[in-house]
XYZ file of C-alpha atoms in Angstrom:
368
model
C 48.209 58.340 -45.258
C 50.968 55.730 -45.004
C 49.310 53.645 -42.594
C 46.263 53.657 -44.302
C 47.880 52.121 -47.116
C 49.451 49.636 -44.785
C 46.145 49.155 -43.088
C 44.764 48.663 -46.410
C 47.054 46.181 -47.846
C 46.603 44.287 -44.324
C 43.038 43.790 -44.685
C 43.802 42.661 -48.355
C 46.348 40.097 -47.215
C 43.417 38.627 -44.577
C 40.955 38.159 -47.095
C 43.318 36.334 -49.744
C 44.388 34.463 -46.572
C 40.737 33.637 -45.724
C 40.066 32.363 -49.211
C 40.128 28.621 -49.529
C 42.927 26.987 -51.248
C 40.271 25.348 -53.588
C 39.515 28.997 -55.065
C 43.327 30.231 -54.867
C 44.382 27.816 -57.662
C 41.769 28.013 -59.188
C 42.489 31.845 -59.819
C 46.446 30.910 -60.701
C 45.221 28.834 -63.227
C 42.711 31.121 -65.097
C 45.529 33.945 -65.357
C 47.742 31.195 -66.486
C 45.712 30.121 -69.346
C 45.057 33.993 -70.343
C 48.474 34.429 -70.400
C 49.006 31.278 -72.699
C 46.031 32.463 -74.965
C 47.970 36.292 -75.145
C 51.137 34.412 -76.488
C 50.078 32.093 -78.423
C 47.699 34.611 -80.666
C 50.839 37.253 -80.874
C 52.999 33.931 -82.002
C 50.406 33.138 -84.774
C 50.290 37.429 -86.029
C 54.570 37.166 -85.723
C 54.370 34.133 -88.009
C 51.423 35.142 -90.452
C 53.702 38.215 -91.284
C 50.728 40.432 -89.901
C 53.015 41.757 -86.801
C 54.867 45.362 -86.987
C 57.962 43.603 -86.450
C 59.177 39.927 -87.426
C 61.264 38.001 -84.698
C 64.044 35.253 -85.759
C 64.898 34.488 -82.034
C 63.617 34.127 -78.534
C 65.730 37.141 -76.963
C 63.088 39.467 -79.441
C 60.487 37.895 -77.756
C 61.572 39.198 -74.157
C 59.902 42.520 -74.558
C 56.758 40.796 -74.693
C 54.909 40.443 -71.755
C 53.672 37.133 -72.774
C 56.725 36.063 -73.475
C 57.212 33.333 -70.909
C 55.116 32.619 -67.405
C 56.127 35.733 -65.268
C 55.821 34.318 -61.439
C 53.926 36.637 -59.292
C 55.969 39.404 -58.228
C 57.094 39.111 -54.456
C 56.010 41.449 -51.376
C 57.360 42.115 -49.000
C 55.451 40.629 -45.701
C 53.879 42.999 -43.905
C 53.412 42.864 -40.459
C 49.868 41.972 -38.933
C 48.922 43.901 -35.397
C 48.728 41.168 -32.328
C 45.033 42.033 -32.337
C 43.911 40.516 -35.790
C 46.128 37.230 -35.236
C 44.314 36.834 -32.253
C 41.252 36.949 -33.754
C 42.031 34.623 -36.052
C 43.313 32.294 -33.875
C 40.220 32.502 -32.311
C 37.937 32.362 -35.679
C 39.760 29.123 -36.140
C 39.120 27.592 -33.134
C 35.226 28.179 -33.717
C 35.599 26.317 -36.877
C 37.602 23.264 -35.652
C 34.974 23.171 -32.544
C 32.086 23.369 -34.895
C 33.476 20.922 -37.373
C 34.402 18.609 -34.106
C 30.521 18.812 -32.719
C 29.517 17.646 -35.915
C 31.515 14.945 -36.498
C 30.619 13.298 -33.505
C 26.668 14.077 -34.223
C 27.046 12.208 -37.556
C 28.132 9.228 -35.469
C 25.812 6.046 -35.961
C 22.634 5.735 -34.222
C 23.643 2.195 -32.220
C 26.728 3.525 -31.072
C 25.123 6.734 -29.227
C 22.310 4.566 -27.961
C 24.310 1.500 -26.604
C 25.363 3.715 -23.420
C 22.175 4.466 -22.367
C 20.537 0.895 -23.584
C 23.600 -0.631 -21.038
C 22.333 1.809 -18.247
C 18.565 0.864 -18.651
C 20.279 -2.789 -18.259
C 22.194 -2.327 -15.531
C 18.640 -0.665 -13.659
C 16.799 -3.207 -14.459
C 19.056 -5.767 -12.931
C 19.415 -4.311 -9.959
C 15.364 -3.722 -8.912
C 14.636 -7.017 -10.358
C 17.529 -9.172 -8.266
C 16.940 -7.124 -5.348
C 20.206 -4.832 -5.508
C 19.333 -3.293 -2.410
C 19.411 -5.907 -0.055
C 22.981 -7.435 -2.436
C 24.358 -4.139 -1.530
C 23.632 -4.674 1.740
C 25.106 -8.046 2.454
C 28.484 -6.580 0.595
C 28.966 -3.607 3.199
C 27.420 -5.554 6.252
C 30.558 -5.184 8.167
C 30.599 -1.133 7.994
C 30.438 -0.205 11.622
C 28.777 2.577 11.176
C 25.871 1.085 9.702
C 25.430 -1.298 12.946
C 22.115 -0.763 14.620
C 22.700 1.439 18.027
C 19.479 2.385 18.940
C 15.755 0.275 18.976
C 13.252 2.609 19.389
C 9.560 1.719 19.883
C 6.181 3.737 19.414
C 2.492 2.866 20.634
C 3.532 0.503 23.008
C 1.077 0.947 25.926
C -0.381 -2.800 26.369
C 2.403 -4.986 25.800
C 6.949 -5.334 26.704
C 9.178 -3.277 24.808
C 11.396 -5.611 26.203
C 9.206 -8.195 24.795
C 8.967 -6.940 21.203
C 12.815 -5.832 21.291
C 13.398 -9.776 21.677
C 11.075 -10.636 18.804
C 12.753 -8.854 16.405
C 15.793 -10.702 16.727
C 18.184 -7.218 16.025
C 21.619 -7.170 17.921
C 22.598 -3.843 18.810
C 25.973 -3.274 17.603
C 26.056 -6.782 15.319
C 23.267 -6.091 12.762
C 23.526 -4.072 9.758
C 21.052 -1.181 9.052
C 21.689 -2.075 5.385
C 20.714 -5.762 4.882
C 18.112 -5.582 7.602
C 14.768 -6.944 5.945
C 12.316 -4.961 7.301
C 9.134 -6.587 6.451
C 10.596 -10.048 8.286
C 11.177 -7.874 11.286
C 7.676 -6.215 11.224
C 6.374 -9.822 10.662
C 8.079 -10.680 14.052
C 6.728 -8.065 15.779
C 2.987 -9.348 14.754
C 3.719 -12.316 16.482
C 3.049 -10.470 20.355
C -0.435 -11.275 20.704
C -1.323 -7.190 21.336
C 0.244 -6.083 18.404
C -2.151 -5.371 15.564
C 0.081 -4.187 13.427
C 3.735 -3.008 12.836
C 5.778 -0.664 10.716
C 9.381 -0.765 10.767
C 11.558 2.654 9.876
C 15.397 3.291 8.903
C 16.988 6.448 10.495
C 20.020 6.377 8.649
C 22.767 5.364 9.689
C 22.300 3.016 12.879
C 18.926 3.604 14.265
C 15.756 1.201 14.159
C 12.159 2.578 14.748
C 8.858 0.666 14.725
C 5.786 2.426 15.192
C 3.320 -0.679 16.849
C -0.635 -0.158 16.866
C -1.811 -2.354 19.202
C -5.289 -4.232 19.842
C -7.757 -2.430 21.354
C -9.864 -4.566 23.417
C -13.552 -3.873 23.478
C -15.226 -6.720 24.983
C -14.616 -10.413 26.425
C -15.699 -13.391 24.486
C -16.290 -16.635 26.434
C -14.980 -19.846 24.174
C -15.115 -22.423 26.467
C -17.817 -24.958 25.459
C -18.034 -26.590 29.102
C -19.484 -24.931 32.543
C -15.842 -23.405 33.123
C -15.766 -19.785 31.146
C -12.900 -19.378 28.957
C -12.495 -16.062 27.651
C -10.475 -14.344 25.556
C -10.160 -9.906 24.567
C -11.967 -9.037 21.504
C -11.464 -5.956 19.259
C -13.535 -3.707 17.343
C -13.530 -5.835 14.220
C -14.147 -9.260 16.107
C -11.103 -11.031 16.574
C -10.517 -12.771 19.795
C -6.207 -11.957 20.022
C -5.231 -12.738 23.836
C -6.851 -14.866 26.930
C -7.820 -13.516 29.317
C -5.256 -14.575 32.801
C -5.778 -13.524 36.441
C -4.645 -10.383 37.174
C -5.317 -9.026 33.909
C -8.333 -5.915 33.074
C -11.439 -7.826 33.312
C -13.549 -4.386 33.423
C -15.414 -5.452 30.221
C -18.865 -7.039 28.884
C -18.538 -10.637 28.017
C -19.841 -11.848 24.792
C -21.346 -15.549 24.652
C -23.318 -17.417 22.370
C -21.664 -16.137 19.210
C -19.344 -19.013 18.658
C -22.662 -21.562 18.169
C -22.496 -19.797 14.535
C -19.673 -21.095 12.404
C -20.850 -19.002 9.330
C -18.191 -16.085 9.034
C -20.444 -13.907 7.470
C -23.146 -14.151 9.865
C -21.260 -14.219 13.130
C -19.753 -10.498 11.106
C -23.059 -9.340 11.170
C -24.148 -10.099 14.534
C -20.617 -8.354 15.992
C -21.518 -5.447 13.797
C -24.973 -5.149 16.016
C -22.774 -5.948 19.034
C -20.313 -3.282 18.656
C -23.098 -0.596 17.829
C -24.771 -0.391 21.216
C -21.277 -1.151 23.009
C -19.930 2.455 21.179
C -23.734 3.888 21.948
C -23.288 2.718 25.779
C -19.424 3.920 25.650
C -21.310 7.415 25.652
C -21.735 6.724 29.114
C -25.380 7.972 29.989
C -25.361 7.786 33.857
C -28.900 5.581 33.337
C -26.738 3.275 30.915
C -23.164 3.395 31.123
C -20.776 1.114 29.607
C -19.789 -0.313 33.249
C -23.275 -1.089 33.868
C -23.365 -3.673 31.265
C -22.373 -7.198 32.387
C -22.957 -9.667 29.418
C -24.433 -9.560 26.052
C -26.000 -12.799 24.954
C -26.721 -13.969 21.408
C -29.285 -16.515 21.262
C -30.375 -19.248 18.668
C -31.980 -16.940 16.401
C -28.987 -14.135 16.773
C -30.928 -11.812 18.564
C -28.773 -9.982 21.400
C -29.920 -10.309 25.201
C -28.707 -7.955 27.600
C -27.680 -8.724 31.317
C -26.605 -5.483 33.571
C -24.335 -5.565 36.646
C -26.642 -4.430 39.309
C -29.698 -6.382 37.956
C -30.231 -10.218 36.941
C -33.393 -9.274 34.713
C -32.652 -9.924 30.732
C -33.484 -7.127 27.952
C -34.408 -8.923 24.885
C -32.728 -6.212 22.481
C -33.306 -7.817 19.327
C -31.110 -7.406 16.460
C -31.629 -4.298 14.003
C -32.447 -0.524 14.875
C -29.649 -0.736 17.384
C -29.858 3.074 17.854
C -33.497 3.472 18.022
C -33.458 0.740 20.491
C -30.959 2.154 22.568
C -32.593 5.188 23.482
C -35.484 3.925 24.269
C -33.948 1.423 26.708
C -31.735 4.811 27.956
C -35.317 6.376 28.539
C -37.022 2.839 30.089
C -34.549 2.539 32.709
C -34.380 6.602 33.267
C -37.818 6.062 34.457
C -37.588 2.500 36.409
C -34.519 4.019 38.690
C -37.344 6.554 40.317
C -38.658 5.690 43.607
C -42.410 6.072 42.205
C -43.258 6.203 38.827
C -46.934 4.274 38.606
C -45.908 2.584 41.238
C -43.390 0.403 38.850
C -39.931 -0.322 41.004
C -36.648 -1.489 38.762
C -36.116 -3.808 41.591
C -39.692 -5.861 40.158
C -38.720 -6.017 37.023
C -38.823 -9.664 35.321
C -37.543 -8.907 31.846
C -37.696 -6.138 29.468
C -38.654 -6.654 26.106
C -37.430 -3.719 23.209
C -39.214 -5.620 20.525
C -42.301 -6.155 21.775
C -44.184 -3.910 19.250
C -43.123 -1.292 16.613
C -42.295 1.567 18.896
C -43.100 -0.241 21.722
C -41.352 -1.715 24.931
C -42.849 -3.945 27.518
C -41.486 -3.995 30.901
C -42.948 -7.139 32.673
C -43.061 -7.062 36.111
C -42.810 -10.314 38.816
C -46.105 -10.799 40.881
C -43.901 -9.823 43.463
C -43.062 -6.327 42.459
């Protein structure tokens, strides 16, 4: 029974303590001022005569309760178990966290935004001056960030020796981190069989560049005198390297086309070009790609054919380049027999594929 009494008592003790101070006096004051009121109304019955018994000096008044301002009477303390000042402890550090958070929540809007408006700043800076390659020329002198290795990929035509030159990187003296790659790719175009170039970081001292090289599909005679002058042409067009003894020279050569200087036009009449060269690159064993020894464009940009074993022309035509090439496929299919109507390839004079719609005419010397 006696400790639930003190048990009791305790939990009264925590709640006055959690009361705020603002409510504390405010009770002290309200039994203050009913106290005053008590006394004062007993002074006025003592003086009207209406009391039981008349007082003529303070000491009568001391059997009054009212008498003066009593101070609350004293307990003793009573001791609190470890367990509730611990919690309390802990209830107040909730409340000085929470109070904290807030505080700093309430602060004014520029100061919470000027970190991240600096940050955005400092961003900006640095893509728009180029921080990267700043960076770079502050730590160029990290060793371990020298180039070690040059690695290229798709070299098959041209040096890697060459192209390791061109890009003017010094094993062991440039930095992987102010190399500018796109200057280095640009010297790597330079090599007349390079198409193109791409230039890689493998972090932290290697250098690879993947190279796609010209493919050469043809020869193209430029020389405007007697004495041929020819150069490798692509797929697209574009004459990139001369030809110089010693050099591949297993290809058809393509003449006339520089007597157009319209860029547009000469386009088209490569595009008709290039059509029966990837038609005759199927390699039909009446036609194969070998087999063809020059493709002439003439005034009016019409392609004549000249073959290896034969010096009769095949007007070709422009246009229907498919169409046009079977039927030559199934022409000369015929012509290589020994007898066929008694026509010999060996008579031929010229062949025309645009003689008639749907019609070829294989003309025929007196002689044959």
């Amino acid at each position: 029974m006696l400790r639930d009494f003190e048990e009791r008592d305790k939990d009264e003790l925590l709640q006055k303590m959690d009361m705020g101070g603002t409510k504390l006096k405010a009770l002290k004051l309200q039994h203050r001022a009913r106290a005053t009121g008590i006394f004062l109304r007993q002074c006025l019955r003592e003086l009207s005569g209406k009391g039981r018994k008349r007082t003529t000096r303070n000491s009568d008044l001391r059997q009054h309760s009212f008498a003066s301002m009593p101070e609350p009477a004293k307990k003793s303390r009573k001791r609190l178990s470890l367990s509730r000042v611990r919690n309390k402890i802990r209830q107040n550090q909730r409340v000085r966290k929470d109070t904290f958070d807030t505080q700093l929540n309430k602060r004014p809007f520029p100061v919470r935004i000027f970190p991240l408006a600096l940050t955005a700043l400092a961003i900006s800076m640095f893509f728009t001056f180029d921080g990267e390659k700043m960076i770079g020329r502050l730590f160029n002198d990290i060793s371990i960030f020298k180039v070690r290795e040059l690695d290229f990929i798709g070299c098959e035509s041209t040096s890697k020796d060459r192209l390791r030159l061109l890009t003017g990187i010094n094993l062991y003296q440039t930095s992987l981190l102010g190399l500018d790659t796109d200057i280095v790719a640009t010297n790597v175009e330079q090599d007349p069989w390079v198409s193109r170039a791409v230039v890689k970081r493998n972090w932290p001292s290697e250098i690879v560049i993947e190279v796609v090289e010209h493919q050469p599909v043809a020869m193209i005679n430029r020389s405007t005198t007697s004495q041929p002058q020819l150069f490798y042409v692509d797929k697209t067009g574009t004459a990139f390297l001369e030809v110089n003894p010693g050099q591949d020279v297993d290809y058809p050569v393509i003449t006339g086309l520089d007597r157009f200087a319209e860029e547009e036009q000469r386009q088209a009449i490569f595009a008709d070009i290039y059509s029966f060269l990837r038609y005759a690159g199927r390699n039909n064993p009446n036609l194969p790609a070998q087999s063809v020894s020059e493709i002439h464009i003439n005034e009016q940009g019409e392609m004549v054919i000249y073959l290896v074993d034969h010096t009769f022309p095949i007007f070709f035509g422009k246009g229907d380049i498919y169409e046009k090439y079977i039927r030559l496929v199934k022409v000369l299919e015929a012509l290589y027999k020994e007898k066929r109507k008694g026509m010999l390839i060996s008579g031929v004079e010229y062949i025309r594929m645009d003689y008639l719609n749907d019609k070829v005419l294989v003309a025929q010397s007196e002689s044959g």
